[in-house]
Coordinates of C-alpha atoms and ligand atoms in Angstrom, one line a residue:
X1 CA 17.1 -121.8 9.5
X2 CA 17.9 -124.7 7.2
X3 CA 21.4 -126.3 6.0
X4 CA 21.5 -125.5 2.3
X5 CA 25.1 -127.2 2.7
X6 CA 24.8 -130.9 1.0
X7 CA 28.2 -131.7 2.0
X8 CA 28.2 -130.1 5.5
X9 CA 28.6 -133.1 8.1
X10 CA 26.1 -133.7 10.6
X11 CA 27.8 -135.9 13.1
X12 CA 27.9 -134.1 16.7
X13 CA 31.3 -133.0 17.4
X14 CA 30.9 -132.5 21.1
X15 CA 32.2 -129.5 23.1
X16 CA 35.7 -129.5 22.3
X17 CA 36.0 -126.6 20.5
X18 CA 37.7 -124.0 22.3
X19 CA 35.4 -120.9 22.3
X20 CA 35.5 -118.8 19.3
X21 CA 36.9 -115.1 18.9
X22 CA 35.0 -112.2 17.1
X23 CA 35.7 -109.7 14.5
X24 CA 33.9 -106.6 14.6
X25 CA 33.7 -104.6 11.1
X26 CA 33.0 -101.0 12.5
X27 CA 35.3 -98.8 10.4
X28 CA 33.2 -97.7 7.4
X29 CA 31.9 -94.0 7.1
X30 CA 28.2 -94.7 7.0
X31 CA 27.7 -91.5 4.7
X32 CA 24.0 -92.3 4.1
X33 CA 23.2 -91.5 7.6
X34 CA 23.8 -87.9 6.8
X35 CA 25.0 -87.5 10.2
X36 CA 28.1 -86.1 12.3
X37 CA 27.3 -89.0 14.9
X38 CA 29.5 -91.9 13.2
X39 CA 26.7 -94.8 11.7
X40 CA 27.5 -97.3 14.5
X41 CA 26.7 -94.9 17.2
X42 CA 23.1 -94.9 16.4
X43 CA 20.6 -96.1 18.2
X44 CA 17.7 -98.3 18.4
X45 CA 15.9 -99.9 21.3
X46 CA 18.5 -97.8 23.4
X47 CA 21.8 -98.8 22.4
X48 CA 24.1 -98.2 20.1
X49 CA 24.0 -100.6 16.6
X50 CA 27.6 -101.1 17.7
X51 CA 26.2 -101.9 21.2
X52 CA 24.1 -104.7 19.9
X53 CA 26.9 -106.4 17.8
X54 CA 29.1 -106.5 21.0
X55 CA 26.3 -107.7 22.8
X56 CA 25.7 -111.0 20.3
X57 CA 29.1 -111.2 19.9
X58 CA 29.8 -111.0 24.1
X59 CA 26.9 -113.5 24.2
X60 CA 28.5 -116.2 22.4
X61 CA 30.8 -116.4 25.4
X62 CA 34.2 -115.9 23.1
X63 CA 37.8 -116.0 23.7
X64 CA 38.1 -112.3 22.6
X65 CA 36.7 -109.5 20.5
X66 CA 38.1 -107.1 18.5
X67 CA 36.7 -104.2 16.9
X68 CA 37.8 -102.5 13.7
X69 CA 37.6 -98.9 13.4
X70 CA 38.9 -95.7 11.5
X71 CA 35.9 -93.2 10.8
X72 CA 35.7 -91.1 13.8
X73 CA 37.8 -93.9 15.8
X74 CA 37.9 -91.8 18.9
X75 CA 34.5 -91.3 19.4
X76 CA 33.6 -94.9 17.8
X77 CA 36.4 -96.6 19.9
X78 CA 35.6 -94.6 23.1
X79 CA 32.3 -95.7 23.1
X80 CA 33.1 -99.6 22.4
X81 CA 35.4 -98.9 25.3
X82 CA 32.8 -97.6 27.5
X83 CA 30.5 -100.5 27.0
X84 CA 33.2 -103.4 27.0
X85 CA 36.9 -102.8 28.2
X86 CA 37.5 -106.1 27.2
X87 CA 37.2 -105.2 23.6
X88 CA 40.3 -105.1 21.6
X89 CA 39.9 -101.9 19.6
X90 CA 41.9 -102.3 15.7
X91 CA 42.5 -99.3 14.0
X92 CA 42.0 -100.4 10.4
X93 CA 44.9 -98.5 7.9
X94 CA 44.2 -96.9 4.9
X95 CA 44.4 -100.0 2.4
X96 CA 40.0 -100.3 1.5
X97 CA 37.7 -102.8 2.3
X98 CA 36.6 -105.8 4.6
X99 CA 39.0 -108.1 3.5
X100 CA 41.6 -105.7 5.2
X101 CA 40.0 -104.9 8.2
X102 CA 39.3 -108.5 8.9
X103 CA 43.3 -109.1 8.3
X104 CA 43.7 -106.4 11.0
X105 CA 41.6 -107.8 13.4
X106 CA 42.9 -111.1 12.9
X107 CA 46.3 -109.9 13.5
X108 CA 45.6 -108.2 16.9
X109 CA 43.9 -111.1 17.7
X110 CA 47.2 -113.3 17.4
X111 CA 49.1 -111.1 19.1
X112 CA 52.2 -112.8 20.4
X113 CA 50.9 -116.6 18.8
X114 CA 48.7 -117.3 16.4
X115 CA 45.3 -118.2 17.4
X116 CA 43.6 -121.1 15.9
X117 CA 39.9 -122.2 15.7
X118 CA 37.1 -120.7 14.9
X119 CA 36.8 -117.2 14.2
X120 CA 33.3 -115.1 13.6
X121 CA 33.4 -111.9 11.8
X122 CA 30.1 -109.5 11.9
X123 CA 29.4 -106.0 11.3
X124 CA 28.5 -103.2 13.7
X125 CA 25.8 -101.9 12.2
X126 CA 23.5 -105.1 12.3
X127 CA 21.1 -104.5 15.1
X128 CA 19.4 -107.1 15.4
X129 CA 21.3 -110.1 14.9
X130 CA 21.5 -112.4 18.2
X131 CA 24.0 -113.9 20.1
X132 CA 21.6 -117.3 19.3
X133 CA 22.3 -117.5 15.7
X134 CA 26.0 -116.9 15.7
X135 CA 26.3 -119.5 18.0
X136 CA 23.7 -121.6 15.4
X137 CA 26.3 -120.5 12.8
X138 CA 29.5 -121.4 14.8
X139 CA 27.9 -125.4 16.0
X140 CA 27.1 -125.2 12.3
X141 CA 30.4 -124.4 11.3
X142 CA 32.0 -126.4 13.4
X143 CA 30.1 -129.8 13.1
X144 CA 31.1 -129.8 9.0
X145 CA 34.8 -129.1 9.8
X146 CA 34.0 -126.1 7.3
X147 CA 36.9 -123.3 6.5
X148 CA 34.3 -121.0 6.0
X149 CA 30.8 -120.8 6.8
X150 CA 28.5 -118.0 5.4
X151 CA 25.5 -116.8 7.0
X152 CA 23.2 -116.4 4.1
X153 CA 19.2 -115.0 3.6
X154 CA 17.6 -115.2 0.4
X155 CA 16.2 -111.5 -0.5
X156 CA 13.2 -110.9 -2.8
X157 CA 14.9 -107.6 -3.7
X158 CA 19.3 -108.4 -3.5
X159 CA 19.9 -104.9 -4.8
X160 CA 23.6 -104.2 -3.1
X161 CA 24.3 -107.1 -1.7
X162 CA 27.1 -109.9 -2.8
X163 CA 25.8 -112.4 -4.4
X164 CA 26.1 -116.2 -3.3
X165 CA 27.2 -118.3 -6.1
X166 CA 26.4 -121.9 -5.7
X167 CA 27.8 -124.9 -8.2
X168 CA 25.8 -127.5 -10.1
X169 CA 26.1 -130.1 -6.9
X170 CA 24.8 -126.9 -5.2
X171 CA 28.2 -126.0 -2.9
X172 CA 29.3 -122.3 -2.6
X173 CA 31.7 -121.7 -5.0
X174 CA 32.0 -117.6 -4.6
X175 CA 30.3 -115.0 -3.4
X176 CA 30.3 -111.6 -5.9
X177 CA 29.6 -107.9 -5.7
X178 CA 26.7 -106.4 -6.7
X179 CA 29.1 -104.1 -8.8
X180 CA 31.2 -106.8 -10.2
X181 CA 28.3 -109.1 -11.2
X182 CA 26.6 -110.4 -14.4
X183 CA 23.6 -110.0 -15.0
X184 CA 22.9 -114.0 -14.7
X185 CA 24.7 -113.5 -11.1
X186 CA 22.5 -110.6 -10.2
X187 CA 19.5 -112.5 -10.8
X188 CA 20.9 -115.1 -7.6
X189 CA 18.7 -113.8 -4.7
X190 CA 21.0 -115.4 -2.4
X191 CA 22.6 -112.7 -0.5
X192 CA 26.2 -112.7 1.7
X193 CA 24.7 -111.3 5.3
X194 CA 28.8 -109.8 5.8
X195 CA 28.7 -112.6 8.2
X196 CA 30.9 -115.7 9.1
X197 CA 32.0 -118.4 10.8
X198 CA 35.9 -119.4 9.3
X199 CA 39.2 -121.8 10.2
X200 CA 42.0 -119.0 11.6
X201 CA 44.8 -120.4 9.8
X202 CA 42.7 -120.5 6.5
X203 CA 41.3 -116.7 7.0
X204 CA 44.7 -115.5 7.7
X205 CA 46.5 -117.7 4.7
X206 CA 43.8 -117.1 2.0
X207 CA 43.5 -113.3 3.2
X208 CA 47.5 -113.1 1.8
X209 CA 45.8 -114.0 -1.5
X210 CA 43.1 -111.6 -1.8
X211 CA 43.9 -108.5 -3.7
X212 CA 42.1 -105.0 -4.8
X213 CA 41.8 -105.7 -8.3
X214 CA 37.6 -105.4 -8.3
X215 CA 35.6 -102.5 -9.8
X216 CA 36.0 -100.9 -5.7
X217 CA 39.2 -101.0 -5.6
X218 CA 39.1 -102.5 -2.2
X219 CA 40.1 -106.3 -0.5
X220 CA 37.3 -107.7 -0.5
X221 CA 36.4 -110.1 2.1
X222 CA 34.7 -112.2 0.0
X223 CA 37.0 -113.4 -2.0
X224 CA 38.2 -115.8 0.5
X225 CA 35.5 -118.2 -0.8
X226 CA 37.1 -118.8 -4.0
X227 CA 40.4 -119.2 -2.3
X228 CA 39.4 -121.5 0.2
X229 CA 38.1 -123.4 -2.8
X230 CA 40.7 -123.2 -5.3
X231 CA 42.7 -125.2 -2.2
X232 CA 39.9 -127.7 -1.9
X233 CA 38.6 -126.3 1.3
X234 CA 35.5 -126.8 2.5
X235 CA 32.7 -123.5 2.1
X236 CA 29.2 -123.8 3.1
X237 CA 26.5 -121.1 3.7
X238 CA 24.3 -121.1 6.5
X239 CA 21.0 -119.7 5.8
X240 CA 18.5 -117.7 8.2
X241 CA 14.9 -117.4 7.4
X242 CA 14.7 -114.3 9.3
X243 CA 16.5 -111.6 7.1
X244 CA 15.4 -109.0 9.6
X245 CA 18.6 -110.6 11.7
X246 CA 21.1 -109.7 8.7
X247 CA 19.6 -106.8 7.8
X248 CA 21.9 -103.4 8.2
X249 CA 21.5 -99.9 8.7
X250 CA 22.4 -97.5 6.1
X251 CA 20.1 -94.7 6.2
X252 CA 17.6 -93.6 8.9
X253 CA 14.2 -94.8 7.2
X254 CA 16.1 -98.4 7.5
X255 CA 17.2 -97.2 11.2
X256 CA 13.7 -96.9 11.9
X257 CA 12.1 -100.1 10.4
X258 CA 14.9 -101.7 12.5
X259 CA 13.8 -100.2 15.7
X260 CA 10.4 -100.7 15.1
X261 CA 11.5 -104.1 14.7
X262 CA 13.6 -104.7 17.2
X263 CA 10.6 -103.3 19.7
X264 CA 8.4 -105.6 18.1
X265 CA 10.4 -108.5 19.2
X266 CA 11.4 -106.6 22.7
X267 CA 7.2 -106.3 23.5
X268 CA 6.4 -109.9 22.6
X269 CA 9.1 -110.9 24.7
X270 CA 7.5 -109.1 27.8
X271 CA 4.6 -110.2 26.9
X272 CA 5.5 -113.3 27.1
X273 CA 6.9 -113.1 30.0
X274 CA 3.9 -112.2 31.6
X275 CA 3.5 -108.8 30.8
X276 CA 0.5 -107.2 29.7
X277 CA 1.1 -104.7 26.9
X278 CA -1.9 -103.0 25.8
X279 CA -0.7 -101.7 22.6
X280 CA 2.4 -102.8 21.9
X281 CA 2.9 -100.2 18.8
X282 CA 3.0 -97.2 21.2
X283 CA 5.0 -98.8 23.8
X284 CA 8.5 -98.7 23.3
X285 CA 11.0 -100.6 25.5
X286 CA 14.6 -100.1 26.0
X287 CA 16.6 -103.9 25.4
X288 CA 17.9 -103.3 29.0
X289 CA 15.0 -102.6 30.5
X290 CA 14.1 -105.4 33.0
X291 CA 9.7 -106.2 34.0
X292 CA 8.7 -108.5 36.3
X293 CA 5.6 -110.6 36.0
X294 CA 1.9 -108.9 36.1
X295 CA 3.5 -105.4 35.3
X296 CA 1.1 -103.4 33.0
X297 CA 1.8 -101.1 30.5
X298 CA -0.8 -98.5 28.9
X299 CA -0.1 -97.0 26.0
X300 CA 2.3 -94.4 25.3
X301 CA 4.9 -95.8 27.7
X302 CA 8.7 -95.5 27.1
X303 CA 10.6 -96.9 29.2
X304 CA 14.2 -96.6 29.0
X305 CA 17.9 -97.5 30.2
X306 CA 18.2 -99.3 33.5
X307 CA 14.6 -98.8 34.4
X308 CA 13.5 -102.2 36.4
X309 CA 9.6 -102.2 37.0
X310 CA 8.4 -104.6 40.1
X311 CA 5.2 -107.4 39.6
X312 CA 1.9 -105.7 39.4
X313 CA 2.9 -102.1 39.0
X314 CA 1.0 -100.1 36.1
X315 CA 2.8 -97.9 34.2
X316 CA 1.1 -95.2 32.1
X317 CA -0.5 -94.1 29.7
X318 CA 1.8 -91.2 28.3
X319 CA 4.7 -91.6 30.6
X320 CA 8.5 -92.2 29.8
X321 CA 10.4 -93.3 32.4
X322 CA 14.2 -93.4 32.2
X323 CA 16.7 -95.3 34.6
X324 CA 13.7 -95.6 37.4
X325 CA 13.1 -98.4 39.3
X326 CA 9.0 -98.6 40.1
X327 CA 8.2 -101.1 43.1
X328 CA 5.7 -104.0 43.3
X329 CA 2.1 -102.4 42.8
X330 CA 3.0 -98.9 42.2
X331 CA 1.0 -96.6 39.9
X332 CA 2.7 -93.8 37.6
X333 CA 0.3 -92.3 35.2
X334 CA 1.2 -89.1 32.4
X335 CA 4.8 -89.2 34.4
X336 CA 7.9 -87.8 32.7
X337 CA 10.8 -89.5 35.2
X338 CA 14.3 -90.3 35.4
X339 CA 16.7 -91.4 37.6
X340 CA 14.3 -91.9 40.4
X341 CA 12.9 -94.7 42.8
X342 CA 9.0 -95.1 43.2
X343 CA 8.5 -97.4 46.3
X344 CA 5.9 -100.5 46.6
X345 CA 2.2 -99.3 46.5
X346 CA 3.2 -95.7 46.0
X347 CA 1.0 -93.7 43.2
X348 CA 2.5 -91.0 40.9
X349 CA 0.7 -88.5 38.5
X350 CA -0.9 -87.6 36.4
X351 CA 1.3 -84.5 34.7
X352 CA 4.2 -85.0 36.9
X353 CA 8.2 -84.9 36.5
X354 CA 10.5 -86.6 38.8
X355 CA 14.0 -85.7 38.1
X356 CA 17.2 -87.5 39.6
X357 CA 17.4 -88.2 43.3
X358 CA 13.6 -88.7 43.8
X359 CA 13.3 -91.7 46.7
X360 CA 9.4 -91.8 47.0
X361 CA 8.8 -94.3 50.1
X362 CA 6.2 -97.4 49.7
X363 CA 2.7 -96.3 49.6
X364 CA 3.5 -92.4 49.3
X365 CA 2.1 -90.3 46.6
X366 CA 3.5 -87.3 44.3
X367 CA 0.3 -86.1 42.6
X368 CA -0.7 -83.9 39.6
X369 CA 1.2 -81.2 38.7
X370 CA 4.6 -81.8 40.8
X371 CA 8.4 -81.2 39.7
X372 CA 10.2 -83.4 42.3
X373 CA 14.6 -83.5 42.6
X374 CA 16.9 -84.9 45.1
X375 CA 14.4 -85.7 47.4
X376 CA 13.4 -88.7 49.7
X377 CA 10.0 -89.4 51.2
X378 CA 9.6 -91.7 53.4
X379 CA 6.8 -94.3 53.7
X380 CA 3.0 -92.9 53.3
X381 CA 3.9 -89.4 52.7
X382 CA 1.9 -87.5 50.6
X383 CA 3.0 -84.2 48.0
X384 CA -0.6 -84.6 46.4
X385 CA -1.1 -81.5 43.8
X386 CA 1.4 -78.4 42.4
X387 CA 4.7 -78.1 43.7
X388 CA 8.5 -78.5 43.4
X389 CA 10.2 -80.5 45.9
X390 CA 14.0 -80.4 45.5
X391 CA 17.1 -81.3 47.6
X392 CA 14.4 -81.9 50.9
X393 CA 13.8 -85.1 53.5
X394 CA 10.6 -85.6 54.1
X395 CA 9.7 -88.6 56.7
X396 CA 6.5 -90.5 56.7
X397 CA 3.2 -90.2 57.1
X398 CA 3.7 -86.2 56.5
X399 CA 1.1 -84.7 54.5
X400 CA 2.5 -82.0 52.1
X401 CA 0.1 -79.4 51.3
X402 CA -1.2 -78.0 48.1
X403 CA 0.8 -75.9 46.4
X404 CA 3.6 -76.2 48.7
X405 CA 7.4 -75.0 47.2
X406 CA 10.8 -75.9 48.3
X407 CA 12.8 -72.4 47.9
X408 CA 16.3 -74.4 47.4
X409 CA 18.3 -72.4 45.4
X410 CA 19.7 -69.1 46.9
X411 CA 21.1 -67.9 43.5
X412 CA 24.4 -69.3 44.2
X413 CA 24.1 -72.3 46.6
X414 CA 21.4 -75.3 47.0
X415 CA 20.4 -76.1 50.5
X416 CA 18.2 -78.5 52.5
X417 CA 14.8 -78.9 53.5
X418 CA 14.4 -80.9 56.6
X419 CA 10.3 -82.2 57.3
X420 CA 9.5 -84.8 59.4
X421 CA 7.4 -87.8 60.2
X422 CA 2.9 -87.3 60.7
X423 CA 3.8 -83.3 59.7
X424 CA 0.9 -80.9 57.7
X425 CA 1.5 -78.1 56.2
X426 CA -0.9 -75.4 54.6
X427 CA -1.4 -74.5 51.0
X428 CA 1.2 -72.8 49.5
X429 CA 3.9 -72.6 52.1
X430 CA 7.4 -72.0 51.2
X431 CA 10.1 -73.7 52.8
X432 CA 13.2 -71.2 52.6
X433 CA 16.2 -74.0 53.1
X434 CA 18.1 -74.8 54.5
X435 CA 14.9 -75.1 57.2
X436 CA 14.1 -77.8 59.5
X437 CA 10.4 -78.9 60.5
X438 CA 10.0 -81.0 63.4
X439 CA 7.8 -84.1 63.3
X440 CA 4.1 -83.7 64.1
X441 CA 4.9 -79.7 63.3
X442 CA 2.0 -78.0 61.2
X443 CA 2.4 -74.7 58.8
X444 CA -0.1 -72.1 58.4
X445 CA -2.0 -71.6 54.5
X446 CA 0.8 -69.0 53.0
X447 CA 3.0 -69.6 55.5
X448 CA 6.8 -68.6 54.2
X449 CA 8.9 -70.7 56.4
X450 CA 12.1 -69.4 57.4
X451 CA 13.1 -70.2 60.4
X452 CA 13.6 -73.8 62.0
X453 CA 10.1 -75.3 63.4
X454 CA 10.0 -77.0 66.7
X455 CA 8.2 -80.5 66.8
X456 CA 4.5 -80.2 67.2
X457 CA 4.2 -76.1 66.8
X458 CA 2.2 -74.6 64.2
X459 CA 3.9 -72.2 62.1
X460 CA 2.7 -69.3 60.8
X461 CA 4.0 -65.9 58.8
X462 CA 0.9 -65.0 57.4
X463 CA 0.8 -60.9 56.5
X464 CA -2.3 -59.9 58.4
X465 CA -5.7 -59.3 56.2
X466 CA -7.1 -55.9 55.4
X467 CA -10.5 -55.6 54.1
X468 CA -10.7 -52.0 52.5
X469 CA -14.5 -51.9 52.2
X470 CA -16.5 -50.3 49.9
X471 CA -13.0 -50.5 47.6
X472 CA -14.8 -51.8 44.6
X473 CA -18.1 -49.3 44.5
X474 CA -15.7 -46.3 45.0
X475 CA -12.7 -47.1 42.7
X476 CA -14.2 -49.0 40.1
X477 CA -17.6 -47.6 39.6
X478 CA -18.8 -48.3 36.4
X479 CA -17.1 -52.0 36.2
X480 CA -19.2 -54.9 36.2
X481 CA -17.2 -55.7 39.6
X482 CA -18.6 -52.4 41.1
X483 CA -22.5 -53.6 39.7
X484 CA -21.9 -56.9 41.4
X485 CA -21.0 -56.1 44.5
X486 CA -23.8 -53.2 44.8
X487 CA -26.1 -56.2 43.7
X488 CA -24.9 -58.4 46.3
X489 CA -27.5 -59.3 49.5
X490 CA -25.2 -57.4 51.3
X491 CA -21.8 -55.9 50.8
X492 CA -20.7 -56.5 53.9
X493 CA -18.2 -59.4 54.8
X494 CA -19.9 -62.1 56.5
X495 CA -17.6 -63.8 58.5
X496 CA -16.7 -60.4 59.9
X497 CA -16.4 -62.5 63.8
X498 CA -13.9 -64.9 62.3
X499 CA -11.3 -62.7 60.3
X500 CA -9.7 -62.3 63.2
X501 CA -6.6 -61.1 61.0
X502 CA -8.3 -57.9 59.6
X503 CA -6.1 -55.3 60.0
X504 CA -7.6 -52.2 62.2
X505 CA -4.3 -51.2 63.8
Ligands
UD1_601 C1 29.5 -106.2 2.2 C2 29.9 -107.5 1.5 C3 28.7 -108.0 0.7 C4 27.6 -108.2 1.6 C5 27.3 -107.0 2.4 C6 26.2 -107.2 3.4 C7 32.3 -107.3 1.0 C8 33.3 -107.1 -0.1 N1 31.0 -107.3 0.6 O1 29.2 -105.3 1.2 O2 29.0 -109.2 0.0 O3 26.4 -108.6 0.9 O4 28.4 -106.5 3.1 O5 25.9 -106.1 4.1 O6 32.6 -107.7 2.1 N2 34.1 -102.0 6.8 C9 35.3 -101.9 7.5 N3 36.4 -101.5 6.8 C10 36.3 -101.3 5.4 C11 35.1 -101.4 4.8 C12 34.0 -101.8 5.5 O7 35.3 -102.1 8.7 O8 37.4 -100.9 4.9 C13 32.9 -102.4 7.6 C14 31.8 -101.4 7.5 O9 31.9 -100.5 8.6 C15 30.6 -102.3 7.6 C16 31.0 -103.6 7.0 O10 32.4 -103.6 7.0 O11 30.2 -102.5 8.9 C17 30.5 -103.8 5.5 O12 31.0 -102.7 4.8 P1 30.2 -102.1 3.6 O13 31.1 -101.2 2.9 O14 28.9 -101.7 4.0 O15 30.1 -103.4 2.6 P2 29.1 -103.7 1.4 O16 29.6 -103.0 0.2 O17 27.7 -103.4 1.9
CA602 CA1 26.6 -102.3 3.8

C-alpha cells in the first residue's frame, strides 16, 4: 500500500481519536448470483460474505456498526443478527443507491446526538477485505485530517467500476461511474473499491447535496468527493496493492475465485503457523477453524466450522471434518465427521462416519467401515471394523467386536446401550437397548443381546447348528456345489467332536 495523496499529512496524530463507527452497504439485490439465497449470504471459506465484512469491520474495534438492508431484509438481517447482536440493522427506503443507504446508516448511527469522527463505510459482499487495512485506511485517514479518504486499487481491466479522477497537482477531485464517464475518464484505471474512511459532519452535510440526477437514477455515494471539494475539503485516496482485498462478488465464477483465494491465504497462514499442508489446493479450511502446531494435513481434507485440531494429530487424506475437535496425536484417515470429539492418541478410519455426540476416549479406535452417533468411549476402547454405534456408553479398555450393531431405535423411541470397562464381545452381536453389559462381561459370535449381562458372564443366544448332510449331493445334483463336495477328501464334517451345537434333538 502506498499514499498516492501529496497533500495528505504525515505527522503522527497519536491515539486520540475516538474509535471509528462502520457502515455496512448490504441492501442491493445481487441479481447475478441467480440465486433465491440473497448475494451477502453466500459463502466462502465458511461464512457468509456478510460475515466477513462484519468480521473486519468488528475487528477494527469500533464504536458501532450498522448494517443497511432491504433485499430479503429478514433473512439478510436475521442472519447479521445471528452473528452480531450488536449490529444496528438499517432498513434502507425505497429512494436508490449508496449515497442513500449510507445517509441511513449514518442517521441510525446518530440516533439521539450526532456522532462525530471518523466513520468507515464498506460493502457486504467484499470477502476478503481485513480488518488490517481499514484500520491502515482509518490511521491514514486520520493522520491527514482528510474529510474523505478513498480506498483505491488500480485495475488492469476497470470495466464497472467508478472511476478515480485525479487533478493536475494529482489530488482526487471526483470519482465517476462507469455509466456516466467519458471515454478520456474510462481510460483512468484507478478504480473506487466502494470503500471509505470520511469526517461525520461532512458525510452527513455533503450527503444533503447529493442528488439522483445520473444516468442510474440513483444517489450516488460518490458524489460526496466533488462536494467535499467544492467546500475546500480535504479528499485523498488510499491505495492497496492487493485488489484481491477490494474485490466483490457478483456472480458465482467470481464467488469461487474468491474462495479459492481466500483459502490460499487461510493455508499459508497455517502453514505458517507450523502446519504442514501437503497440498494446499485440495485442502480447504474453514476461517474459523483453529490448528495447533505440528498438525498435518493430507490432501483432500476439509475441515470446517468450529473444528479445533490438537499438535501432531494427522488428519486425512479424503476426510471432511465439521465442528470436531481432534486431540493431540490422533489419527483420522477417509473420515466423514461432524460434531464429534476424537481424544489424544485415538485413531479413526479409514471409510468411517462419526455423526454428533461421538466422545471417542484417548487412545481408542473406531475403524473401517463404522457409522458412530451419540456415543462415548472411554479411554482405549476399541470398535475396530463394520458397525453402528449409536446412543451407547462404552467404558475403557472394552474391545467391541467385528461387525457388532447397536439395535437403538425401536421404531418409535431411541434407547441406551450400557457396555463397560475390559468387556469383549463376538462378531456380530446385537445389542437390543436399552441393554446393560457389565464390565469384564463377554458376548458369544451372533450373540443377540437382549437381556441385561451380569459383570464377568459370557453371553450367549446363539440358535443351535444343524448340519443336514449330504444336503448339497441330494438337492443340488448337477451344480458345481454338488461336483465339489462329491470331489472333496471327504464329505464329512471334520470337526464333527467340536460342534458341540449340532442339532440331533
Ligand atoms: C459502487 C460505486 C463505484 C465502485 C463500486 C465498487 C457508487 C455510486 N458506485 O458501484 O464507484 O467502483 O461500487 O464495487 O457508489 N447498496 C445498497 N443500497 C443501494 C445500492 C447499493 O446498500 O441502494 C450496496 C450494495 O448491496 C453493494 C454496494 O452498496 O454492497 C455497492 O452497490 P452496487 O450497486 O454494486 O454499486 P456499483 O454500481 O458496483
Ligand atoms: Ca458492485
Amino acid at each position: 500500500m502506498s499514499d498516492q495523496n501529496p497533500d495528505a499529512r504525515t505527522e503522527p496524530t497519536g491515539s486520540t481519536h475516538a474509535p471509528p463507527c462502520v457502515i455496512v452497504l448490504a441492501a442491493g439485490a445481487g441479481t447475478r448470483m441467480k440465486s433465491r439465497t440473497p448475494k451477502v449470504l453466500h459463502a466462502i471459506g465458511g461464512t457468509s460474505m456478510v460475515g466477513h465484512a462484519l468480521n473486519a469491520a468488528y475487528g477494527l474495534g469500533p464504536r458501532a456498526v450498522a448494517a443497511v438492508v432491504r433485499h430479503e431484509r429478514d433473512l439478510v438481517a436475521g442472519h447479521i443478527e445471528s452473528m452480531d447482536k450488536r449490529t444496528i440493522i438499517v432498513d434502507q427506503d425505497a429512494v436508490p443507491g449508496t449515497g442513500r443507504a449510507v445517509q441511513q446508516g449514518l442517521e441510525s448511527l446518530d440516533g439521539e446526538s450526532e456522532i462525530s469522527g471518523t466513520v468507515v463505510v464498506t460493502y457486504g459482499d467484499v470477502p476478503l477485505l481485513t480488518a488490517r487495512t481499514l484500520k491502515d485506511l482509518v490511521d491514514h485517514h486520520e493522520a491527514g485530517r482528510n474529510a474523505v479518504t478513498v480506498l483505491t486499487a488500480v485495475l488492469a481491466d476497470a470495466t464497472g467500476y467508478g472511476r478515480v479522477l485525479r487533478g493536475e497537482d494529482g489530488n482526487v477531485v471526483a470519482i465517476r461511474e462507469h455509466k456516466d464517464a467519458t471515454e478520456q475518464e474510462l481510460s483512468v484505471r484507478e478504480v473506487n473499491s466502494g470503500i471509505y474512511a470520511f469526517d461525520a459532519a461532512v458525510l452527513r452535510s455533503s450527503l444533503r447535496e447529493v442528488t439522483a440526477e445520473n444516468t442510474q437514477g440513483e444517489m450516488y455515494l460518490t458524489d460526496v468527493v466533488e462536494i467535499v471539494r467544492g467546500h475546500g475539503g480535504r479528499v485523498a485516496a488510499f491505495v492497496i496493492e492487493d485488489r484481491w482485498q477490494v474485490e466483490g462478488a457478483n456472480d458465482r465464477v467470481q464467488l469461487s475465485a474468491l474462495g479459492r483465494e481466500l483459502n490460499q491465504r487461510v493455508t499459508e497462514g497455517w502453514m505458517r503457523a507450523g502446519v504442514t499442508i501437503v497440498d494446499p489446493a485440495t485442502t480447504w479450511i474453514d476461517v474459523s477453524v483453529d490448528l495447533a502446531e505440528d498438525v498435518t494435513l493430507l490432501p483432500g481434507t476439509q475441515l470446517h466450522g468450529a473444528t479445533v485440531v490438537q499438535p501432531h494429530a494427522v488428519i486425512g487424506p479424503d476426510t471432511t471434518l465439521t465442528d470436531v475437535e481432534v486431540g493431540p496425536g490422533a489419527q483420522v484417515v477417509r473420515t466423514q465427521g461432524s460434531g464429534a470429539r476424537i481424544g489424544a492418541g485415538a485413531t479413526v478410519g479409514p471409510f468411517t462416519y462419526l455423526r454428533p455426540g461421538t466422545d471417542l476416549g484417548a487412545d481408542g479406535k473406531i475403524g473401517a467401515f463404522y457409522e458412530t452417533k451419540n456415543v462415548r468411549i472411554g479411554r482405549g476402547s476399541k470398535l475396530s471394523h463394520l458397525g453402528y454405534a449409536g446412543d451407547a456408553d462404552i467404558g475403557e479398555y472394552s474391545n467391541i467386536g467385528c461387525g457388532n450393531i447397536t439395535a437403538n431405535y425401536d421404531g418409535v423411541n431411541k434407547h441406551r446401550t450400557v457396555i463397560g470397562s475390559h468387556v469383549r464381545t463376538g462378531s456380530n452381536t446385537v445389542f437390543t437397548a436399552p441393554v446393560s453389559i457389565g464390565d469384564g462381561a463377554y458376548t458369544g459370535a451372533g450373540a443377540i443381546i437382549r437381556r441385561d449381562v451380569p459383570p464377568g458372564a459370557l453371553a450367549l443366544s446363539i440358535a443351535p447348528q444343524r448340519n443336514a448332510e449330504g444336503w448339497t449331493l441330494a438337492k443340488r445334483a448337477g451344480t458345481a456345489a454338488a461336483d465339489a463336495a462329491a470331489a472333496a477328501p471327504s464329505n464329512k464334517p471334520k470337526h464333527t467332536e467340536s460342534t458341540q451345537e449340532s442339532d440331533h434333538s
